[in-house]
Amino acid sequence: MLNENTNSYNIEFIRSQFPALNVRVWNKRLSYLDSAASMQKPKVVLDNIQENYSSSYSNVHRGLHYLSEKATESYENSRIKVANFINANENEIIFTSGATAAINLVAYSWGNQNLNKNDEIILTIAEHHANFVPWQYIAKSKGAKIKVVHYNPDEDFDLSKIKGLITNKTKLITFPHVSNVLGTVFPVKEICSLAKQVGAVTLVDGCQGAIHFKVDVKELGCDFYCFSGHKLYGPTGIGVLYGSINLTSAMPPFMCGGDMIDVVKINETTYADPPLRFEAGTPPIVQAIALGKAIDWVNEIGLENIEKHEKKVLSYGIDKLNSIKGVKIFGKNKNKAGVISFTMDCAHAHDIATIVDREGVAVRAGHHCAQPLLDAFNIVSTTRASVGAYSDFDDFDQLANALTKVKKIFGAL
Ligand code: PLP
């Protein structure tokens, strides 16, 4: 999907793969700037879902017939694709229903087993609620303490902020790979290395990371890494938890039922090895297979090409928004990816999102499931524009024109 002659990014061709980008919104061109919430899907993924239900569908792992074996092979093949995608071993990839389910799995299984009174969990002020509330909940029930790393949203993340909080009671350090509000890219490798010095476990919320750049969990040195399929051009209902086999093989199940057992007797059950120990019940079969297809699609373009393209578009968007008087970008850090959050002097984020929608622009407005972060900076909401492989300069031109309209409506022009 790169231009053969110039090796340049063929944005028209890439966009043409996404049927949803042709939807007319209020009879206008769609400028889809809500990719951080969920990516649109390329046609190969949509076709794969249809094909799977039409000609290769059955339940997995249990059947001995043709279709069940075919579905099992595709499902397990997808696990291998995911493992290769983040340089993990196959038995370290647990399919879940999404990142939220993956984090809850770690909190309930690892957390319940390993956290004790006065143990410390370090997390950041930039956490999505999905990686904040489960830890708050488990910490309360175990008498563990949560320590929050604060940092300046206009600067790159300062490692010393986390260093200062680590003690020999630190059992877990968890943080986003990329903040879904500020776009801050966290120094994953360095944080994991600090955690190792005190024997703390690390969980990286990779929802906004693995979708923008190459992830190598072995190189990063994290114990857990998770992301959602729907943010990686795949379907909803599927997510991934990478868990180092050293940890997961000692962890108890989170959910119990079919497929996660070894032997069940009236008085006792033994469990399957990971990953199946953590995949009780019928899994999201077609979704997992379609995620494999989405990964094929991403690999074909090359995540490094997507990263370069998105950086250009994001930087164009930042310049465009900075040129509008009254727009304030929240999070001026340089090392950022995927998102631009902003406020406007003249209007509330919800009004901005509603007005720009009428101009065909899809943005997100509100607290972005990061209330502690917004509280810390004394704001209640921002408007967020976010990009994917298919985003282009026109999307931001359209947003900038729509923001001029916002200013006119609110008498700021
Ligand atoms: N973590 C981050 C950083 C996110 O951006 C999101 C979703 O927006 C989540 C976690 C939760 O993902 P999901 O709702 O797919 O489980």
Short mmCIF file of C-alpha atoms and ligand atoms in Angstrom, two decimals:
data_model
loop_
_atom_site.label_atom_id
_atom_site.label_comp_id
_atom_site.label_asym_id
_atom_site.label_seq_id
_atom_site.Cartn_x
_atom_site.Cartn_y
_atom_site.Cartn_z
CA MET A 1 0.00 0.00 0.00
CA LEU A 2 3.02 2.21 -0.39
CA ASN A 3 3.46 3.81 -3.83
CA GLU A 4 5.68 1.35 -5.62
CA ASN A 5 7.81 3.95 -7.36
CA THR A 6 8.28 6.52 -4.63
CA ASN A 7 7.88 4.29 -1.60
CA SER A 8 5.61 7.05 -0.25
CA TYR A 9 2.47 6.56 1.76
CA ASN A 10 -0.50 6.12 -0.57
CA ILE A 11 -3.12 7.84 1.53
CA GLU A 12 -5.82 7.82 -1.20
CA PHE A 13 -5.48 4.08 -1.59
CA ILE A 14 -5.51 3.54 2.16
CA ARG A 15 -8.61 5.68 2.59
CA SER A 16 -10.36 3.81 -0.22
CA GLN A 17 -10.15 0.63 1.89
CA PHE A 18 -12.44 2.10 4.56
CA PRO A 19 -16.09 2.06 3.50
CA ALA A 20 -17.12 4.14 6.54
CA LEU A 21 -15.04 7.09 5.33
CA ASN A 22 -17.49 7.48 2.43
CA VAL A 23 -20.46 8.07 4.71
CA ARG A 24 -21.89 11.53 4.12
CA VAL A 25 -22.51 13.30 7.42
CA TRP A 26 -25.19 16.00 7.26
CA ASN A 27 -24.46 15.89 3.53
CA LYS A 28 -20.80 16.78 4.08
CA ARG A 29 -17.53 14.91 3.69
CA LEU A 30 -16.78 12.92 6.85
CA SER A 31 -13.70 14.06 8.75
CA TYR A 32 -13.29 11.17 11.19
CA LEU A 33 -11.14 12.44 14.04
CA ASP A 34 -12.32 10.00 16.70
CA SER A 35 -9.91 7.13 16.06
CA ALA A 36 -8.65 7.00 19.66
CA ALA A 37 -12.15 5.99 20.73
CA SER A 38 -12.41 3.40 17.96
CA MET A 39 -10.74 2.95 14.59
CA GLN A 40 -12.74 2.46 11.41
CA LYS A 41 -12.31 -0.96 9.79
CA PRO A 42 -10.72 -1.78 6.43
CA LYS A 43 -12.78 -3.82 3.97
CA VAL A 44 -10.56 -6.90 4.38
CA VAL A 45 -11.58 -7.07 8.05
CA LEU A 46 -15.27 -6.60 7.25
CA ASP A 47 -15.07 -9.29 4.55
CA ASN A 48 -13.24 -11.61 6.91
CA ILE A 49 -16.06 -11.36 9.46
CA GLN A 50 -18.65 -12.14 6.78
CA GLU A 51 -16.59 -15.03 5.36
CA ASN A 52 -15.99 -16.54 8.77
CA TYR A 53 -19.64 -16.63 9.72
CA SER A 54 -20.59 -17.82 6.21
CA SER A 55 -18.14 -20.61 5.54
CA SER A 56 -15.80 -21.41 8.43
CA TYR A 57 -17.87 -20.95 11.53
CA SER A 58 -18.23 -23.28 14.48
CA ASN A 59 -17.27 -23.36 18.15
CA VAL A 60 -13.57 -23.84 18.84
CA HIS A 61 -11.43 -26.34 20.76
CA ARG A 62 -14.18 -28.91 21.43
CA GLY A 63 -15.40 -30.17 18.10
CA LEU A 64 -13.90 -32.95 16.02
CA HIS A 65 -15.75 -32.05 12.84
CA TYR A 66 -14.46 -30.16 9.82
CA LEU A 67 -15.84 -26.70 10.63
CA SER A 68 -14.80 -26.80 14.26
CA GLU A 69 -11.29 -27.82 13.34
CA LYS A 70 -11.13 -25.08 10.73
CA ALA A 71 -12.38 -22.43 13.19
CA THR A 72 -9.96 -23.67 15.89
CA GLU A 73 -7.06 -23.47 13.47
CA SER A 74 -7.95 -19.90 12.45
CA TYR A 75 -8.49 -18.84 16.08
CA GLU A 76 -5.13 -20.26 17.20
CA ASN A 77 -3.47 -18.89 14.08
CA SER A 78 -4.67 -15.46 15.08
CA ARG A 79 -3.04 -15.92 18.49
CA ILE A 80 0.25 -16.55 16.67
CA LYS A 81 -0.23 -13.37 14.60
CA VAL A 82 -0.83 -11.34 17.76
CA ALA A 83 2.19 -12.94 19.44
CA ASN A 84 4.42 -12.07 16.46
CA PHE A 85 2.95 -8.56 16.32
CA ILE A 86 4.27 -7.73 19.81
CA ASN A 87 7.13 -10.25 19.93
CA ALA A 88 5.59 -12.49 22.58
CA ASN A 89 5.33 -16.26 22.82
CA GLU A 90 2.07 -17.80 21.72
CA ASN A 91 1.19 -19.05 25.23
CA GLU A 92 1.60 -15.49 26.55
CA ILE A 93 -1.32 -14.14 24.51
CA ILE A 94 -4.66 -14.27 26.30
CA PHE A 95 -7.75 -13.27 24.32
CA THR A 96 -10.20 -11.18 26.33
CA SER A 97 -13.22 -9.12 25.38
CA GLY A 98 -11.15 -5.92 25.40
CA ALA A 99 -8.51 -3.98 27.30
CA THR A 100 -10.89 -3.34 30.20
CA ALA A 101 -11.42 -7.08 30.64
CA ALA A 102 -7.66 -7.66 30.36
CA ILE A 103 -6.89 -5.17 33.14
CA ASN A 104 -9.64 -6.62 35.35
CA LEU A 105 -8.16 -10.08 34.76
CA VAL A 106 -4.80 -8.89 36.09
CA ALA A 107 -6.40 -7.01 38.99
CA TYR A 108 -8.59 -9.91 40.14
CA SER A 109 -6.24 -12.79 39.43
CA TRP A 110 -2.74 -11.41 40.06
CA GLY A 111 -3.92 -8.59 42.37
CA ASN A 112 -5.99 -10.79 44.69
CA GLN A 113 -3.23 -13.34 44.90
CA ASN A 114 -0.30 -10.99 45.39
CA LEU A 115 -1.41 -7.75 47.03
CA ASN A 116 -1.46 -7.46 50.81
CA LYS A 117 -2.14 -4.79 53.42
CA ASN A 118 0.08 -1.71 52.98
CA ASP A 119 1.51 -2.91 49.67
CA GLU A 120 1.84 -0.08 47.19
CA ILE A 121 0.51 0.30 43.67
CA ILE A 122 1.95 3.12 41.58
CA LEU A 123 -0.14 4.46 38.72
CA THR A 124 -0.26 7.77 36.88
CA ILE A 125 -2.65 10.69 36.89
CA ALA A 126 -3.12 10.04 33.14
CA GLU A 127 -4.81 6.66 33.62
CA HIS A 128 -7.97 5.86 31.67
CA HIS A 129 -10.67 4.80 34.18
CA ALA A 130 -10.18 1.26 32.86
CA ASN A 131 -6.74 1.22 34.47
CA PHE A 132 -7.68 3.24 37.52
CA VAL A 133 -10.96 1.95 38.95
CA PRO A 134 -10.05 -1.79 39.01
CA TRP A 135 -6.88 -0.96 41.01
CA GLN A 136 -8.73 1.38 43.33
CA TYR A 137 -11.27 -1.39 43.93
CA ILE A 138 -8.72 -4.15 44.58
CA ALA A 139 -6.55 -1.84 46.70
CA LYS A 140 -9.54 -1.03 48.93
CA SER A 141 -10.43 -4.67 49.38
CA LYS A 142 -6.82 -5.70 50.17
CA GLY A 143 -5.81 -2.67 52.25
CA ALA A 144 -3.16 -1.75 49.67
CA LYS A 145 -2.20 1.87 48.92
CA ILE A 146 -2.39 3.68 45.61
CA LYS A 147 0.29 6.25 44.83
CA VAL A 148 -0.38 8.57 41.92
CA VAL A 149 2.37 10.00 39.70
CA HIS A 150 1.59 13.59 38.72
CA TYR A 151 3.34 15.35 35.87
CA ASN A 152 3.23 18.50 33.80
CA PRO A 153 0.91 17.94 30.82
CA ASP A 154 2.92 20.40 28.72
CA GLU A 155 6.17 18.51 29.15
CA ASP A 156 7.38 15.06 28.29
CA PHE A 157 7.07 12.56 31.13
CA ASP A 158 9.75 13.06 33.74
CA LEU A 159 11.07 9.72 35.01
CA SER A 160 12.14 11.23 38.34
CA LYS A 161 8.45 11.69 39.23
CA ILE A 162 7.99 7.94 39.34
CA LYS A 163 11.41 7.24 40.86
CA GLY A 164 10.51 9.32 43.89
CA LEU A 165 7.49 7.14 44.68
CA ILE A 166 9.08 3.71 44.44
CA THR A 167 9.79 1.94 47.74
CA ASN A 168 10.40 -1.65 48.75
CA LYS A 169 6.63 -1.92 49.29
CA THR A 170 5.92 -1.22 45.61
CA LYS A 171 4.27 -4.34 44.17
CA LEU A 172 2.88 -2.97 40.92
CA ILE A 173 3.67 -0.09 38.60
CA THR A 174 1.05 0.49 35.94
CA PHE A 175 0.80 3.24 33.34
CA PRO A 176 -0.45 3.94 29.83
CA HIS A 177 1.88 3.48 26.87
CA VAL A 178 0.27 6.65 25.51
CA SER A 179 -2.17 8.92 27.34
CA ASN A 180 -5.57 8.95 25.62
CA VAL A 181 -6.03 12.64 26.58
CA LEU A 182 -2.57 14.20 26.32
CA GLY A 183 -0.92 11.84 23.87
CA THR A 184 2.12 11.64 26.17
CA VAL A 185 4.30 8.71 25.18
CA PHE A 186 5.56 7.08 28.39
CA PRO A 187 9.15 5.78 28.67
CA VAL A 188 8.01 2.18 29.07
CA LYS A 189 11.41 0.51 29.01
CA GLU A 190 12.88 2.86 31.61
CA ILE A 191 9.89 2.53 33.95
CA CYS A 192 9.95 -1.27 33.66
CA SER A 193 13.62 -1.28 34.48
CA LEU A 194 13.00 0.84 37.61
CA ALA A 195 10.23 -1.55 38.66
CA LYS A 196 12.53 -4.56 38.29
CA GLN A 197 15.00 -3.04 40.74
CA VAL A 198 12.44 -3.51 43.54
CA GLY A 199 10.83 -6.65 42.16
CA ALA A 200 7.60 -4.85 41.22
CA VAL A 201 5.36 -6.14 38.45
CA THR A 202 4.53 -3.86 35.50
CA LEU A 203 1.28 -3.57 33.56
CA VAL A 204 1.24 -1.33 30.49
CA ASP A 205 -2.12 -0.13 29.22
CA GLY A 206 -1.23 -0.25 25.53
CA CYS A 207 -4.62 0.78 24.13
CA GLN A 208 -3.21 3.94 22.56
CA GLY A 209 0.28 2.50 22.03
CA ALA A 210 0.22 -0.70 19.97
CA ILE A 211 -2.04 1.05 17.46
CA HIS A 212 0.51 3.75 16.61
CA PHE A 213 3.93 2.15 16.78
CA LYS A 214 5.79 -1.11 16.95
CA VAL A 215 5.67 -2.81 20.34
CA ASP A 216 8.17 -5.44 21.42
CA VAL A 217 7.19 -6.64 24.87
CA LYS A 218 10.48 -8.45 25.40
CA GLU A 219 12.48 -5.35 24.56
CA LEU A 220 10.23 -3.17 26.75
CA GLY A 221 10.62 -5.62 29.62
CA CYS A 222 7.03 -5.35 30.85
CA ASP A 223 5.19 -8.17 32.63
CA PHE A 224 1.74 -7.39 31.24
CA TYR A 225 0.67 -5.38 28.17
CA CYS A 226 -2.89 -5.04 26.94
CA PHE A 227 -4.85 -3.47 24.09
CA SER A 228 -8.27 -3.59 22.43
CA GLY A 229 -8.90 -5.01 18.95
CA HIS A 230 -11.39 -2.32 17.96
CA LYS A 231 -8.71 0.37 18.29
CA LEU A 232 -6.40 -1.63 16.01
CA TYR A 233 -8.69 -1.68 12.93
CA GLY A 234 -10.31 -4.87 14.23
CA PRO A 235 -13.77 -5.65 15.59
CA THR A 236 -15.23 -4.88 19.01
CA GLY A 237 -15.48 -7.64 21.61
CA ILE A 238 -11.86 -8.77 21.36
CA GLY A 239 -8.84 -7.66 23.33
CA VAL A 240 -5.39 -8.92 24.13
CA LEU A 241 -3.55 -9.45 27.37
CA TYR A 242 0.12 -10.26 27.06
CA GLY A 243 1.25 -11.87 30.30
CA SER A 244 4.75 -13.14 30.90
CA ILE A 245 4.41 -16.92 31.27
CA ASN A 246 6.46 -16.84 34.49
CA LEU A 247 3.68 -14.83 36.08
CA THR A 248 0.58 -16.23 34.40
CA SER A 249 1.48 -19.86 35.07
CA ALA A 250 1.33 -19.10 38.82
CA MET A 251 -1.90 -17.09 38.62
CA PRO A 252 -5.35 -18.47 39.52
CA PRO A 253 -8.21 -18.23 37.02
CA PHE A 254 -10.28 -15.06 36.92
CA MET A 255 -13.39 -16.67 35.44
CA CYS A 256 -14.26 -20.36 35.65
CA GLY A 257 -16.21 -22.56 33.26
CA GLY A 258 -15.70 -24.60 30.13
CA ASP A 259 -12.41 -24.63 28.21
CA MET A 260 -10.24 -23.43 31.12
CA ILE A 261 -10.00 -26.79 32.89
CA ASP A 262 -7.74 -29.80 32.91
CA VAL A 263 -9.82 -32.31 34.93
CA VAL A 264 -13.08 -31.66 36.79
CA LYS A 265 -14.13 -33.97 39.65
CA ILE A 266 -17.00 -33.44 42.07
CA ASN A 267 -14.67 -32.14 44.79
CA GLU A 268 -11.76 -30.67 42.86
CA THR A 269 -10.82 -29.12 39.52
CA THR A 270 -7.43 -28.69 37.96
CA TYR A 271 -6.92 -25.93 35.47
CA ALA A 272 -5.51 -25.70 31.98
CA ASP A 273 -2.18 -23.96 31.43
CA PRO A 274 -2.21 -20.36 30.20
CA PRO A 275 -3.55 -18.96 27.97
CA LEU A 276 -6.63 -21.24 28.07
CA ARG A 277 -6.79 -21.01 31.90
CA PHE A 278 -7.91 -17.41 31.35
CA GLU A 279 -10.32 -18.00 28.46
CA ALA A 280 -13.35 -19.57 30.15
CA GLY A 281 -16.42 -20.19 27.99
CA THR A 282 -16.93 -19.73 24.28
CA PRO A 283 -14.46 -17.05 23.25
CA PRO A 284 -15.07 -14.25 20.74
CA ILE A 285 -14.11 -16.56 17.86
CA VAL A 286 -14.85 -14.51 14.77
CA GLN A 287 -13.61 -11.35 16.46
CA ALA A 288 -10.27 -12.97 17.32
CA ILE A 289 -9.84 -14.21 13.76
CA ALA A 290 -10.77 -10.80 12.34
CA LEU A 291 -8.23 -9.18 14.68
CA GLY A 292 -5.63 -11.42 13.04
CA LYS A 293 -6.78 -10.06 9.68
CA ALA A 294 -6.52 -6.48 10.96
CA ILE A 295 -2.95 -7.22 12.06
CA ASP A 296 -2.20 -8.59 8.56
CA TRP A 297 -3.53 -5.33 7.14
CA VAL A 298 -1.41 -3.20 9.49
CA ASN A 299 1.68 -5.31 8.72
CA GLU A 300 1.11 -4.89 5.02
CA ILE A 301 1.30 -1.10 5.31
CA GLY A 302 3.95 -1.30 8.02
CA LEU A 303 3.39 0.20 11.46
CA GLU A 304 6.52 2.31 11.01
CA ASN A 305 4.96 3.88 7.87
CA ILE A 306 1.69 4.46 9.72
CA GLU A 307 3.63 6.05 12.57
CA LYS A 308 5.47 8.44 10.22
CA HIS A 309 2.27 9.38 8.43
CA GLU A 310 0.32 9.96 11.63
CA LYS A 311 3.12 12.13 13.03
CA LYS A 312 2.92 14.40 9.96
CA VAL A 313 -0.85 14.64 10.18
CA LEU A 314 -0.78 15.28 13.93
CA SER A 315 1.82 17.99 13.60
CA TYR A 316 -0.22 19.61 10.78
CA GLY A 317 -3.27 19.45 13.05
CA ILE A 318 -1.40 21.04 15.97
CA ASP A 319 -0.21 23.93 13.77
CA LYS A 320 -3.70 24.37 12.35
CA LEU A 321 -5.33 24.51 15.78
CA ASN A 322 -2.59 26.73 17.21
CA SER A 323 -3.34 29.23 14.44
CA ILE A 324 -6.89 29.73 15.72
CA LYS A 325 -7.11 32.42 18.38
CA GLY A 326 -8.90 31.20 21.50
CA VAL A 327 -7.97 27.54 21.01
CA LYS A 328 -5.75 26.12 23.74
CA ILE A 329 -4.09 22.77 23.25
CA PHE A 330 -4.02 20.76 26.46
CA GLY A 331 -0.76 18.83 26.57
CA LYS A 332 1.96 20.59 24.63
CA ASN A 333 4.48 17.82 25.21
CA LYS A 334 6.66 17.10 22.18
CA ASN A 335 6.83 13.33 22.36
CA LYS A 336 3.15 12.70 21.75
CA ALA A 337 1.08 10.39 19.60
CA GLY A 338 -2.40 10.05 18.22
CA VAL A 339 -4.42 12.76 19.95
CA ILE A 340 -4.86 16.51 20.29
CA SER A 341 -7.02 17.68 23.16
CA PHE A 342 -8.05 21.30 23.25
CA THR A 343 -10.34 23.82 24.86
CA MET A 344 -11.82 27.05 23.45
CA ASP A 345 -12.33 30.29 25.31
CA CYS A 346 -15.74 30.84 23.78
CA ALA A 347 -17.49 27.45 24.02
CA HIS A 348 -17.91 24.28 26.07
CA ALA A 349 -16.48 21.06 24.61
CA HIS A 350 -19.95 19.55 24.09
CA ASP A 351 -21.10 22.60 22.13
CA ILE A 352 -17.92 22.45 20.04
CA ALA A 353 -18.41 18.75 19.25
CA THR A 354 -22.07 19.27 18.33
CA ILE A 355 -21.38 22.21 16.05
CA VAL A 356 -18.42 20.62 14.25
CA ASP A 357 -20.47 17.44 13.78
CA ARG A 358 -22.88 19.49 11.64
CA GLU A 359 -19.83 20.31 9.50
CA GLY A 360 -19.07 16.60 9.09
CA VAL A 361 -16.33 16.43 11.73
CA ALA A 362 -16.36 13.61 14.29
CA VAL A 363 -14.47 14.52 17.48
CA ARG A 364 -14.87 13.43 21.09
CA ALA A 365 -15.80 15.77 23.93
CA GLY A 366 -15.87 15.29 27.68
CA HIS A 367 -13.58 13.81 30.31
CA HIS A 368 -12.36 10.96 28.05
CA CYS A 369 -12.70 8.50 30.96
CA ALA A 370 -9.86 10.31 32.70
CA GLN A 371 -11.60 12.36 35.40
CA PRO A 372 -8.65 12.35 37.85
CA LEU A 373 -6.45 13.87 35.12
CA LEU A 374 -8.91 16.62 34.26
CA ASP A 375 -9.56 17.29 37.97
CA ALA A 376 -5.82 17.69 38.55
CA PHE A 377 -5.72 20.45 35.95
CA ASN A 378 -8.96 22.03 37.05
CA ILE A 379 -10.92 21.47 33.88
CA VAL A 380 -14.07 19.44 33.31
CA SER A 381 -13.79 18.61 29.64
CA THR A 382 -11.78 18.96 26.48
CA THR A 383 -12.47 18.35 22.82
CA ARG A 384 -10.24 15.64 21.38
CA ALA A 385 -9.24 15.08 17.76
CA SER A 386 -7.45 11.79 17.16
CA VAL A 387 -5.89 10.14 14.14
CA GLY A 388 -5.37 6.78 12.46
CA ALA A 389 -3.65 5.42 9.35
CA TYR A 390 -6.36 6.95 7.13
CA SER A 391 -6.34 10.48 8.60
CA ASP A 392 -5.21 13.29 6.32
CA PHE A 393 -4.61 17.04 6.22
CA ASP A 394 -8.12 17.63 4.82
CA ASP A 395 -9.54 16.24 8.07
CA PHE A 396 -7.84 19.03 10.03
CA ASP A 397 -8.66 21.72 7.44
CA GLN A 398 -12.29 20.71 7.83
CA LEU A 399 -11.99 20.82 11.64
CA ALA A 400 -10.34 24.26 11.53
CA ASN A 401 -13.12 25.64 9.30
CA ALA A 402 -15.72 24.14 11.60
CA LEU A 403 -14.06 25.77 14.64
CA THR A 404 -14.32 29.14 12.90
CA LYS A 405 -18.04 28.46 12.70
CA VAL A 406 -18.07 27.73 16.46
CA LYS A 407 -16.44 31.12 17.06
CA LYS A 408 -19.01 32.86 14.86
CA ILE A 409 -21.92 31.20 16.65
CA PHE A 410 -20.55 32.20 20.06
CA GLY A 411 -19.78 35.76 18.93
CA ALA A 412 -16.02 35.33 19.22
CA LEU A 413 -15.32 36.44 15.66
N1 PLP B 1 -7.12 2.48 28.18
C1 PLP B 1 -7.02 3.48 27.31
C2 PLP B 1 -5.78 4.34 27.32
C3 PLP B 1 -8.05 3.76 26.43
O1 PLP B 1 -7.93 4.77 25.57
C4 PLP B 1 -9.22 2.95 26.47
C5 PLP B 1 -10.36 3.24 25.59
O2 PLP B 1 -10.58 4.35 25.18
C6 PLP B 1 -9.26 1.88 27.38
C7 PLP B 1 -8.19 1.68 28.23
C8 PLP B 1 -10.43 0.97 27.47
O3 PLP B 1 -10.56 0.22 26.28
P1 PLP B 1 -11.85 -0.67 26.02
O4 PLP B 1 -13.04 0.20 26.30
O5 PLP B 1 -11.74 -1.07 24.59
O6 PLP B 1 -11.78 -1.84 26.95
#
